[in-house]
Amino acid sequence: MRRLAVVLLVFTASCAVNTPRTNGTPPVVVANDNRTPAGTVRDGVLTLDLDVVMGRWYPEAADGPFVDVPAFAQRGAAPTIPAPLIRVPKGTRVRLVIRNRLDQSAIGLWGPGLTTTNDSSTITLEADSARTVEFTATTAGSYMYGARRGPYDPITNGSEQLAGGIVVDEPGAPTNDRVFVVNEWFMEKPDKEVRNVYAINGRSW
């Protein structure tokens, strides 16, 4: 029987659609179907290099409306929404090398090796700096990781889509399942009109 893992991520993006940029067009965000775990496993250690970059996200269609948001990218690849999937057997050591490539914006990392998304459990990463985070996946289950700019607030932190799934499997457990990550895109227009769009694995439903 196929197993379904659902990682529910409720995070928001609050920004104007089709915002012009003066310093070049950011790379197009790729919808992550969460079929392929990211990183390389060797001798029981998963190594994954991640960059935090600006990306242009088309949640509905390639020729539809877009929004420029911070997103995670596996080093050398396009940014993805959701962030690259971390999936390992229980007992695996996970080594993440994360670089913040956002201009003049520090971020707070949460989730990888931490237990909650509270402000007290974040790791600060200054602009254009890197940090290595290591932890051992000791408990099987579905988790999440991500980043944000400043203390959590659904409006002021709304411009990021910086979150992804962590799945820890029991050794020998079947992995022919599907992982769905659900996120919310929140937009407040200048006239205070509010719109919400939900996406599954980076695509609006």
Short mmCIF file of N, CA and C in Angstrom, two decimals, residues 17-200:
data_model
loop_
_atom_site.label_atom_id
_atom_site.label_comp_id
_atom_site.label_asym_id
_atom_site.label_seq_id
_atom_site.Cartn_x
_atom_site.Cartn_y
_atom_site.Cartn_z
N VAL A 17 2.09 41.90 -6.96
CA VAL A 17 2.30 41.04 -8.11
C VAL A 17 2.89 41.86 -9.25
N ASN A 18 3.79 41.20 -10.04
CA ASN A 18 4.41 41.85 -11.19
C ASN A 18 5.19 43.11 -10.80
N THR A 19 5.89 43.03 -9.68
CA THR A 19 6.68 44.17 -9.23
C THR A 19 7.92 44.32 -10.09
N PRO A 20 8.15 45.47 -10.73
CA PRO A 20 9.35 45.63 -11.55
C PRO A 20 10.61 45.64 -10.70
N ARG A 21 11.72 45.15 -11.27
CA ARG A 21 13.00 45.14 -10.58
C ARG A 21 14.00 45.98 -11.36
N THR A 22 14.89 46.60 -10.62
CA THR A 22 15.86 47.47 -11.27
C THR A 22 17.24 46.81 -11.38
N ASN A 23 17.44 45.69 -10.69
CA ASN A 23 18.76 45.06 -10.70
C ASN A 23 18.74 43.71 -11.39
N GLY A 24 17.90 43.56 -12.42
CA GLY A 24 17.86 42.32 -13.17
C GLY A 24 16.71 41.43 -12.74
N THR A 25 16.36 40.50 -13.61
CA THR A 25 15.26 39.59 -13.34
C THR A 25 15.76 38.38 -12.56
N PRO A 26 15.12 38.04 -11.47
CA PRO A 26 15.56 36.88 -10.69
C PRO A 26 15.26 35.59 -11.43
N PRO A 27 15.90 34.48 -11.07
CA PRO A 27 15.63 33.20 -11.72
C PRO A 27 14.21 32.74 -11.44
N VAL A 28 13.65 31.99 -12.38
CA VAL A 28 12.29 31.47 -12.23
C VAL A 28 12.29 30.32 -11.23
N VAL A 29 11.34 30.36 -10.32
CA VAL A 29 11.19 29.32 -9.32
C VAL A 29 10.59 28.06 -9.96
N VAL A 30 11.14 26.91 -9.61
CA VAL A 30 10.63 25.63 -10.08
C VAL A 30 9.73 25.03 -9.01
N ALA A 31 8.57 24.53 -9.42
CA ALA A 31 7.68 23.86 -8.48
C ALA A 31 8.30 22.52 -8.07
N ASN A 32 8.45 22.30 -6.78
CA ASN A 32 9.07 21.08 -6.27
C ASN A 32 8.01 20.03 -6.01
N ASP A 33 8.02 18.93 -6.77
CA ASP A 33 7.02 17.89 -6.58
C ASP A 33 7.37 16.93 -5.45
N ASN A 34 8.49 17.16 -4.80
CA ASN A 34 8.90 16.36 -3.64
C ASN A 34 8.99 14.87 -3.94
N ARG A 35 9.38 14.53 -5.15
CA ARG A 35 9.60 13.13 -5.50
C ARG A 35 11.06 12.71 -5.28
N THR A 36 11.98 13.68 -5.34
CA THR A 36 13.41 13.36 -5.27
C THR A 36 14.04 14.06 -4.08
N PRO A 37 14.57 13.31 -3.11
CA PRO A 37 15.26 13.95 -2.00
C PRO A 37 16.50 14.69 -2.49
N ALA A 38 16.81 15.80 -1.83
CA ALA A 38 17.96 16.61 -2.20
C ALA A 38 19.21 16.14 -1.45
N GLY A 39 20.37 16.54 -1.97
CA GLY A 39 21.63 16.27 -1.29
C GLY A 39 22.26 14.95 -1.69
N THR A 40 23.39 14.68 -1.06
CA THR A 40 24.17 13.47 -1.33
C THR A 40 24.43 12.73 -0.03
N VAL A 41 24.18 11.42 -0.03
CA VAL A 41 24.42 10.60 1.17
C VAL A 41 25.69 9.79 0.97
N ARG A 42 26.58 9.87 1.95
CA ARG A 42 27.81 9.09 1.92
C ARG A 42 28.20 8.73 3.35
N ASP A 43 28.41 7.43 3.58
CA ASP A 43 28.82 6.93 4.90
C ASP A 43 27.86 7.38 6.00
N GLY A 44 26.57 7.33 5.70
CA GLY A 44 25.57 7.66 6.71
C GLY A 44 25.38 9.13 6.98
N VAL A 45 25.95 9.99 6.12
CA VAL A 45 25.82 11.45 6.29
C VAL A 45 25.21 12.05 5.03
N LEU A 46 24.11 12.79 5.19
CA LEU A 46 23.52 13.56 4.09
C LEU A 46 24.13 14.95 4.09
N THR A 47 24.72 15.35 2.96
CA THR A 47 25.25 16.70 2.80
C THR A 47 24.43 17.44 1.77
N LEU A 48 23.97 18.62 2.14
CA LEU A 48 23.13 19.42 1.26
C LEU A 48 23.55 20.88 1.35
N ASP A 49 23.91 21.47 0.20
CA ASP A 49 24.26 22.89 0.13
C ASP A 49 23.06 23.67 -0.38
N LEU A 50 22.65 24.66 0.39
CA LEU A 50 21.46 25.46 0.05
C LEU A 50 21.81 26.94 0.00
N ASP A 51 21.21 27.65 -0.96
CA ASP A 51 21.30 29.11 -1.03
C ASP A 51 19.93 29.71 -0.82
N VAL A 52 19.87 30.85 -0.14
CA VAL A 52 18.65 31.64 -0.05
C VAL A 52 18.76 32.77 -1.05
N VAL A 53 17.88 32.77 -2.05
CA VAL A 53 17.97 33.73 -3.15
C VAL A 53 16.59 34.30 -3.45
N MET A 54 16.55 35.37 -4.22
CA MET A 54 15.28 35.86 -4.74
C MET A 54 14.93 35.05 -5.98
N GLY A 55 13.65 34.72 -6.10
CA GLY A 55 13.18 33.98 -7.27
C GLY A 55 11.85 34.54 -7.75
N ARG A 56 11.55 34.30 -9.01
CA ARG A 56 10.28 34.74 -9.59
C ARG A 56 9.34 33.54 -9.66
N TRP A 57 8.29 33.58 -8.86
CA TRP A 57 7.37 32.45 -8.70
C TRP A 57 6.08 32.67 -9.48
N TYR A 58 5.76 31.71 -10.34
CA TYR A 58 4.51 31.69 -11.08
C TYR A 58 3.64 30.58 -10.48
N PRO A 59 2.79 30.89 -9.49
CA PRO A 59 2.06 29.82 -8.80
C PRO A 59 0.96 29.18 -9.65
N GLU A 60 0.48 29.86 -10.70
CA GLU A 60 -0.64 29.33 -11.47
C GLU A 60 -0.22 28.75 -12.82
N ALA A 61 0.53 29.53 -13.60
CA ALA A 61 0.93 29.07 -14.93
C ALA A 61 2.14 29.87 -15.36
N ALA A 62 2.90 29.33 -16.32
CA ALA A 62 4.12 29.99 -16.78
C ALA A 62 3.84 31.36 -17.37
N ASP A 63 2.64 31.57 -17.90
CA ASP A 63 2.29 32.87 -18.47
C ASP A 63 1.30 33.62 -17.58
N GLY A 64 1.18 33.18 -16.32
CA GLY A 64 0.24 33.81 -15.40
C GLY A 64 0.90 34.88 -14.54
N PRO A 65 0.22 35.34 -13.51
CA PRO A 65 0.81 36.35 -12.61
C PRO A 65 1.98 35.76 -11.85
N PHE A 66 2.92 36.63 -11.48
CA PHE A 66 4.09 36.17 -10.75
C PHE A 66 4.36 37.07 -9.57
N VAL A 67 5.21 36.60 -8.69
CA VAL A 67 5.63 37.37 -7.53
C VAL A 67 7.09 37.05 -7.28
N ASP A 68 7.88 38.05 -6.89
CA ASP A 68 9.28 37.85 -6.57
C ASP A 68 9.41 37.61 -5.06
N VAL A 69 9.93 36.46 -4.68
CA VAL A 69 10.00 36.07 -3.28
C VAL A 69 11.35 35.42 -2.98
N PRO A 70 11.83 35.50 -1.74
CA PRO A 70 12.98 34.70 -1.35
C PRO A 70 12.61 33.22 -1.34
N ALA A 71 13.53 32.38 -1.78
CA ALA A 71 13.29 30.94 -1.83
C ALA A 71 14.62 30.21 -1.66
N PHE A 72 14.54 28.95 -1.29
CA PHE A 72 15.73 28.11 -1.19
C PHE A 72 16.08 27.51 -2.54
N ALA A 73 17.37 27.38 -2.80
CA ALA A 73 17.86 26.72 -4.01
C ALA A 73 18.98 25.77 -3.63
N GLN A 74 18.94 24.57 -4.16
CA GLN A 74 20.10 23.69 -4.00
C GLN A 74 21.24 24.29 -4.80
N ARG A 75 22.43 24.33 -4.21
CA ARG A 75 23.57 25.00 -4.82
C ARG A 75 23.74 24.58 -6.28
N GLY A 76 23.74 25.58 -7.20
CA GLY A 76 23.92 25.31 -8.62
C GLY A 76 22.64 25.02 -9.37
N ALA A 77 21.49 25.05 -8.68
CA ALA A 77 20.21 24.75 -9.31
C ALA A 77 19.26 25.93 -9.12
N ALA A 78 18.11 25.87 -9.79
CA ALA A 78 17.11 26.92 -9.67
C ALA A 78 16.44 26.87 -8.30
N PRO A 79 15.94 28.01 -7.81
CA PRO A 79 15.18 27.99 -6.55
C PRO A 79 13.91 27.18 -6.71
N THR A 80 13.44 26.60 -5.61
CA THR A 80 12.23 25.79 -5.66
C THR A 80 11.27 26.21 -4.56
N ILE A 81 10.01 26.01 -4.83
CA ILE A 81 8.94 26.13 -3.84
C ILE A 81 8.09 24.88 -3.95
N PRO A 82 8.00 24.12 -2.84
CA PRO A 82 8.65 24.27 -1.56
C PRO A 82 10.17 24.11 -1.67
N ALA A 83 10.87 24.32 -0.56
CA ALA A 83 12.32 24.15 -0.52
C ALA A 83 12.68 22.70 -0.80
N PRO A 84 13.93 22.43 -1.18
CA PRO A 84 14.36 21.06 -1.46
C PRO A 84 13.99 20.10 -0.32
N LEU A 85 13.52 18.93 -0.70
CA LEU A 85 13.09 17.92 0.26
C LEU A 85 14.29 17.26 0.93
N ILE A 86 14.27 17.24 2.25
CA ILE A 86 15.25 16.49 3.02
C ILE A 86 14.58 15.20 3.47
N ARG A 87 15.05 14.07 2.95
CA ARG A 87 14.45 12.78 3.31
C ARG A 87 15.55 11.76 3.57
N VAL A 88 15.55 11.19 4.76
CA VAL A 88 16.62 10.29 5.18
C VAL A 88 16.06 9.18 6.07
N PRO A 89 16.75 8.04 6.14
CA PRO A 89 16.40 7.02 7.14
C PRO A 89 16.77 7.51 8.53
N LYS A 90 16.04 7.03 9.52
CA LYS A 90 16.34 7.37 10.91
C LYS A 90 17.78 6.99 11.24
N GLY A 91 18.45 7.87 11.96
CA GLY A 91 19.84 7.64 12.32
C GLY A 91 20.84 8.32 11.41
N THR A 92 20.36 8.92 10.30
CA THR A 92 21.26 9.61 9.37
C THR A 92 21.73 10.93 9.97
N ARG A 93 22.99 11.23 9.78
CA ARG A 93 23.52 12.54 10.16
C ARG A 93 23.27 13.49 8.99
N VAL A 94 22.71 14.66 9.26
CA VAL A 94 22.38 15.64 8.22
C VAL A 94 23.29 16.85 8.38
N ARG A 95 23.97 17.21 7.30
CA ARG A 95 24.85 18.37 7.30
C ARG A 95 24.36 19.36 6.23
N LEU A 96 23.87 20.51 6.67
CA LEU A 96 23.37 21.54 5.77
C LEU A 96 24.34 22.71 5.75
N VAL A 97 24.76 23.12 4.56
CA VAL A 97 25.58 24.32 4.41
C VAL A 97 24.68 25.36 3.73
N ILE A 98 24.29 26.38 4.48
CA ILE A 98 23.30 27.34 4.01
C ILE A 98 23.95 28.70 3.85
N ARG A 99 23.80 29.28 2.66
CA ARG A 99 24.34 30.61 2.39
C ARG A 99 23.18 31.57 2.13
N ASN A 100 23.22 32.72 2.79
CA ASN A 100 22.23 33.76 2.60
C ASN A 100 22.71 34.72 1.51
N ARG A 101 22.11 34.64 0.34
CA ARG A 101 22.50 35.49 -0.78
C ARG A 101 21.53 36.67 -0.98
N LEU A 102 20.73 36.96 0.01
CA LEU A 102 19.86 38.13 -0.06
C LEU A 102 20.67 39.39 0.26
N ASP A 103 20.45 40.44 -0.51
CA ASP A 103 21.17 41.69 -0.30
C ASP A 103 20.67 42.39 0.96
N GLN A 104 21.58 42.67 1.87
CA GLN A 104 21.31 43.50 3.05
C GLN A 104 20.12 43.00 3.86
N SER A 105 19.99 41.71 3.99
CA SER A 105 18.88 41.16 4.76
C SER A 105 19.32 39.91 5.51
N ALA A 106 19.38 40.01 6.83
CA ALA A 106 19.66 38.84 7.64
C ALA A 106 18.42 37.96 7.71
N ILE A 107 18.62 36.68 7.92
CA ILE A 107 17.51 35.74 8.05
C ILE A 107 17.69 34.93 9.32
N GLY A 108 16.57 34.39 9.80
CA GLY A 108 16.60 33.46 10.93
C GLY A 108 16.22 32.08 10.44
N LEU A 109 17.12 31.12 10.58
CA LEU A 109 16.85 29.74 10.18
C LEU A 109 16.10 29.03 11.30
N TRP A 110 15.11 28.23 10.93
CA TRP A 110 14.41 27.42 11.93
C TRP A 110 14.14 26.04 11.36
N GLY A 111 14.00 25.07 12.24
CA GLY A 111 13.64 23.72 11.82
C GLY A 111 14.78 22.73 11.75
N PRO A 112 15.87 23.01 11.03
CA PRO A 112 16.90 21.98 10.88
C PRO A 112 17.66 21.74 12.19
N GLY A 113 17.31 20.66 12.85
CA GLY A 113 17.95 20.36 14.12
C GLY A 113 17.33 21.08 15.30
N LEU A 114 16.35 21.94 15.03
CA LEU A 114 15.64 22.65 16.09
C LEU A 114 14.27 22.02 16.25
N THR A 115 13.56 22.42 17.28
CA THR A 115 12.29 21.74 17.58
C THR A 115 11.06 22.58 17.28
N THR A 116 11.19 23.90 17.21
CA THR A 116 10.01 24.74 17.00
C THR A 116 10.38 25.87 16.07
N THR A 117 9.38 26.69 15.73
CA THR A 117 9.62 27.88 14.92
C THR A 117 9.64 29.14 15.77
N ASN A 118 9.73 29.00 17.09
CA ASN A 118 9.78 30.17 17.97
C ASN A 118 11.03 30.99 17.70
N ASP A 119 10.93 32.28 17.96
CA ASP A 119 12.07 33.17 17.73
C ASP A 119 13.31 32.71 18.51
N SER A 120 13.11 32.12 19.70
CA SER A 120 14.24 31.70 20.52
C SER A 120 14.96 30.49 19.92
N SER A 121 14.36 29.87 18.90
CA SER A 121 14.96 28.67 18.32
C SER A 121 15.49 28.92 16.91
N THR A 122 15.76 30.16 16.57
CA THR A 122 16.29 30.46 15.25
C THR A 122 17.80 30.65 15.29
N ILE A 123 18.42 30.44 14.13
CA ILE A 123 19.85 30.69 13.96
C ILE A 123 19.98 31.85 13.00
N THR A 124 20.61 32.94 13.42
CA THR A 124 20.72 34.13 12.58
C THR A 124 21.83 33.95 11.55
N LEU A 125 21.51 34.31 10.31
CA LEU A 125 22.47 34.24 9.22
C LEU A 125 22.48 35.60 8.52
N GLU A 126 23.59 36.32 8.64
CA GLU A 126 23.69 37.65 8.05
C GLU A 126 23.74 37.56 6.52
N ALA A 127 23.48 38.71 5.87
CA ALA A 127 23.53 38.75 4.41
C ALA A 127 24.90 38.35 3.90
N ASP A 128 24.92 37.57 2.84
CA ASP A 128 26.15 37.12 2.18
C ASP A 128 27.07 36.37 3.13
N SER A 129 26.49 35.61 4.04
CA SER A 129 27.28 34.76 4.91
C SER A 129 26.75 33.34 4.86
N ALA A 130 27.54 32.38 5.34
CA ALA A 130 27.16 30.97 5.29
C ALA A 130 27.24 30.38 6.68
N ARG A 131 26.49 29.32 6.88
CA ARG A 131 26.47 28.63 8.17
C ARG A 131 26.28 27.14 7.91
N THR A 132 27.00 26.32 8.63
CA THR A 132 26.81 24.87 8.57
C THR A 132 25.99 24.44 9.77
N VAL A 133 24.91 23.72 9.50
CA VAL A 133 24.02 23.21 10.54
C VAL A 133 24.04 21.69 10.45
N GLU A 134 24.28 21.02 11.57
CA GLU A 134 24.31 19.56 11.59
C GLU A 134 23.37 19.03 12.67
N PHE A 135 22.70 17.93 12.35
CA PHE A 135 21.88 17.25 13.33
C PHE A 135 21.72 15.80 12.91
N THR A 136 21.32 14.96 13.84
CA THR A 136 21.05 13.56 13.57
C THR A 136 19.55 13.33 13.59
N ALA A 137 19.03 12.70 12.53
CA ALA A 137 17.60 12.43 12.42
C ALA A 137 17.27 11.24 13.31
N THR A 138 16.87 11.50 14.55
CA THR A 138 16.71 10.44 15.54
C THR A 138 15.29 9.91 15.65
N THR A 139 14.31 10.65 15.16
CA THR A 139 12.91 10.25 15.33
C THR A 139 12.19 10.26 13.99
N ALA A 140 11.60 9.13 13.61
CA ALA A 140 10.88 9.04 12.35
C ALA A 140 9.65 9.94 12.37
N GLY A 141 9.33 10.54 11.22
CA GLY A 141 8.16 11.40 11.13
C GLY A 141 8.33 12.45 10.06
N SER A 142 7.36 13.36 9.96
CA SER A 142 7.37 14.44 8.98
C SER A 142 7.56 15.76 9.71
N TYR A 143 8.51 16.56 9.24
CA TYR A 143 8.86 17.81 9.89
C TYR A 143 8.99 18.90 8.83
N MET A 144 9.44 20.07 9.25
CA MET A 144 9.61 21.17 8.32
C MET A 144 10.81 22.00 8.72
N TYR A 145 11.32 22.76 7.75
CA TYR A 145 12.42 23.68 8.01
C TYR A 145 12.22 24.91 7.17
N GLY A 146 12.90 25.99 7.54
CA GLY A 146 12.73 27.20 6.75
C GLY A 146 13.54 28.36 7.30
N ALA A 147 13.17 29.55 6.85
CA ALA A 147 13.85 30.77 7.27
C ALA A 147 12.87 31.93 7.17
N ARG A 148 13.21 33.01 7.85
CA ARG A 148 12.40 34.23 7.74
C ARG A 148 13.28 35.43 8.04
N ARG A 149 12.82 36.57 7.61
CA ARG A 149 13.55 37.81 7.85
C ARG A 149 12.93 38.52 9.04
N GLY A 150 13.65 38.53 10.17
CA GLY A 150 13.16 39.20 11.37
C GLY A 150 12.18 38.34 12.15
N PRO A 151 11.71 38.84 13.30
CA PRO A 151 10.73 38.11 14.11
C PRO A 151 9.47 37.81 13.30
N TYR A 152 8.81 36.71 13.62
CA TYR A 152 7.65 36.30 12.83
C TYR A 152 6.51 37.30 12.92
N ASP A 153 6.00 37.66 11.77
CA ASP A 153 4.79 38.47 11.66
C ASP A 153 4.16 38.15 10.32
N PRO A 154 2.85 37.84 10.27
CA PRO A 154 2.25 37.39 9.01
C PRO A 154 2.26 38.42 7.90
N ILE A 155 2.43 39.70 8.24
CA ILE A 155 2.46 40.73 7.21
C ILE A 155 3.90 41.09 6.85
N THR A 156 4.69 41.51 7.84
CA THR A 156 6.04 41.99 7.54
C THR A 156 6.96 40.87 7.08
N ASN A 157 6.69 39.62 7.48
CA ASN A 157 7.49 38.49 7.02
C ASN A 157 6.84 37.78 5.84
N GLY A 158 5.83 38.42 5.27
CA GLY A 158 5.03 37.71 4.29
C GLY A 158 5.67 37.52 2.94
N SER A 159 6.81 38.16 2.66
CA SER A 159 7.35 38.09 1.30
C SER A 159 8.16 36.84 1.04
N GLU A 160 8.32 35.95 2.02
CA GLU A 160 9.14 34.77 1.77
C GLU A 160 8.32 33.50 1.60
N GLN A 161 8.83 32.60 0.82
CA GLN A 161 8.28 31.25 0.70
C GLN A 161 9.42 30.28 1.04
N LEU A 162 10.02 30.51 2.19
CA LEU A 162 11.24 29.83 2.59
C LEU A 162 10.92 28.68 3.54
N ALA A 163 10.36 27.60 3.02
CA ALA A 163 10.08 26.46 3.87
C ALA A 163 9.98 25.20 3.03
N GLY A 164 10.31 24.07 3.64
CA GLY A 164 10.26 22.79 2.95
C GLY A 164 10.07 21.67 3.94
N GLY A 165 10.00 20.44 3.43
CA GLY A 165 9.71 19.29 4.25
C GLY A 165 10.94 18.49 4.63
N ILE A 166 10.90 17.91 5.81
CA ILE A 166 11.88 16.93 6.26
C ILE A 166 11.12 15.65 6.59
N VAL A 167 11.48 14.55 5.95
CA VAL A 167 10.85 13.26 6.23
C VAL A 167 11.92 12.30 6.71
N VAL A 168 11.70 11.73 7.88
CA VAL A 168 12.62 10.76 8.46
C VAL A 168 11.91 9.40 8.47
N ASP A 169 12.48 8.44 7.73
CA ASP A 169 11.86 7.13 7.59
C ASP A 169 12.49 6.13 8.56
N GLU A 170 11.67 5.18 9.01
CA GLU A 170 12.21 4.04 9.73
C GLU A 170 13.11 3.25 8.78
N PRO A 171 14.23 2.72 9.26
CA PRO A 171 15.11 1.93 8.39
C PRO A 171 14.35 0.80 7.70
N GLY A 172 14.50 0.70 6.39
CA GLY A 172 13.84 -0.34 5.62
C GLY A 172 12.40 -0.06 5.28
N ALA A 173 11.85 1.06 5.72
CA ALA A 173 10.45 1.38 5.42
C ALA A 173 10.30 1.71 3.95
N PRO A 174 9.15 1.37 3.32
CA PRO A 174 8.94 1.72 1.91
C PRO A 174 8.90 3.23 1.72
N THR A 175 9.44 3.68 0.60
CA THR A 175 9.46 5.12 0.31
C THR A 175 8.76 5.44 -1.01
N ASN A 176 7.94 4.51 -1.51
CA ASN A 176 7.22 4.75 -2.77
C ASN A 176 5.90 5.46 -2.49
N ASP A 177 5.98 6.54 -1.75
CA ASP A 177 4.81 7.31 -1.40
C ASP A 177 4.90 8.68 -2.03
N ARG A 178 3.99 9.56 -1.69
CA ARG A 178 4.03 10.94 -2.16
C ARG A 178 4.07 11.87 -0.98
N VAL A 179 4.86 12.91 -1.10
CA VAL A 179 4.96 13.95 -0.08
C VAL A 179 4.35 15.21 -0.65
N PHE A 180 3.35 15.74 0.02
CA PHE A 180 2.71 16.98 -0.41
C PHE A 180 2.94 18.05 0.64
N VAL A 181 3.46 19.18 0.20
CA VAL A 181 3.68 20.33 1.07
C VAL A 181 2.67 21.41 0.68
N VAL A 182 1.91 21.85 1.64
CA VAL A 182 0.85 22.85 1.42
C VAL A 182 1.32 24.18 1.97
N ASN A 183 1.25 25.22 1.15
CA ASN A 183 1.61 26.55 1.64
C ASN A 183 0.55 27.56 1.27
N GLU A 184 0.54 28.66 1.99
CA GLU A 184 -0.42 29.74 1.75
C GLU A 184 0.31 30.97 1.24
N TRP A 185 -0.20 31.54 0.19
CA TRP A 185 0.31 32.80 -0.34
C TRP A 185 -0.68 33.90 0.05
N PHE A 186 -0.21 34.85 0.85
CA PHE A 186 -1.06 35.93 1.37
C PHE A 186 -0.64 37.23 0.73
N MET A 187 -1.56 37.96 0.14
CA MET A 187 -1.23 39.21 -0.53
C MET A 187 -2.15 40.31 -0.05
N GLU A 188 -1.55 41.42 0.39
CA GLU A 188 -2.32 42.60 0.75
C GLU A 188 -2.01 43.71 -0.24
N LYS A 189 -3.02 44.15 -0.99
CA LYS A 189 -2.85 45.18 -2.00
C LYS A 189 -2.81 46.56 -1.35
N PRO A 190 -2.32 47.58 -2.09
CA PRO A 190 -2.25 48.93 -1.51
C PRO A 190 -3.59 49.44 -0.98
N ASP A 191 -4.70 49.00 -1.58
CA ASP A 191 -6.01 49.44 -1.09
C ASP A 191 -6.52 48.59 0.07
N LYS A 192 -5.62 47.77 0.63
CA LYS A 192 -5.91 46.92 1.78
C LYS A 192 -6.76 45.70 1.44
N GLU A 193 -7.05 45.49 0.16
CA GLU A 193 -7.74 44.26 -0.21
C GLU A 193 -6.79 43.07 0.02
N VAL A 194 -7.31 42.02 0.64
CA VAL A 194 -6.48 40.86 0.98
C VAL A 194 -6.92 39.67 0.14
N ARG A 195 -5.93 38.96 -0.40
CA ARG A 195 -6.19 37.76 -1.16
C ARG A 195 -5.34 36.62 -0.62
N ASN A 196 -5.91 35.43 -0.61
CA ASN A 196 -5.18 34.24 -0.20
C ASN A 196 -5.20 33.22 -1.31
N VAL A 197 -4.04 32.62 -1.57
CA VAL A 197 -3.94 31.53 -2.54
C VAL A 197 -3.21 30.39 -1.86
N TYR A 198 -3.78 29.19 -1.93
CA TYR A 198 -3.12 28.01 -1.40
C TYR A 198 -2.44 27.26 -2.53
N ALA A 199 -1.29 26.68 -2.23
CA ALA A 199 -0.54 25.93 -3.23
C ALA A 199 -0.14 24.58 -2.65
N ILE A 200 -0.09 23.58 -3.51
CA ILE A 200 0.40 22.26 -3.16
C ILE A 200 1.63 22.00 -4.00
#
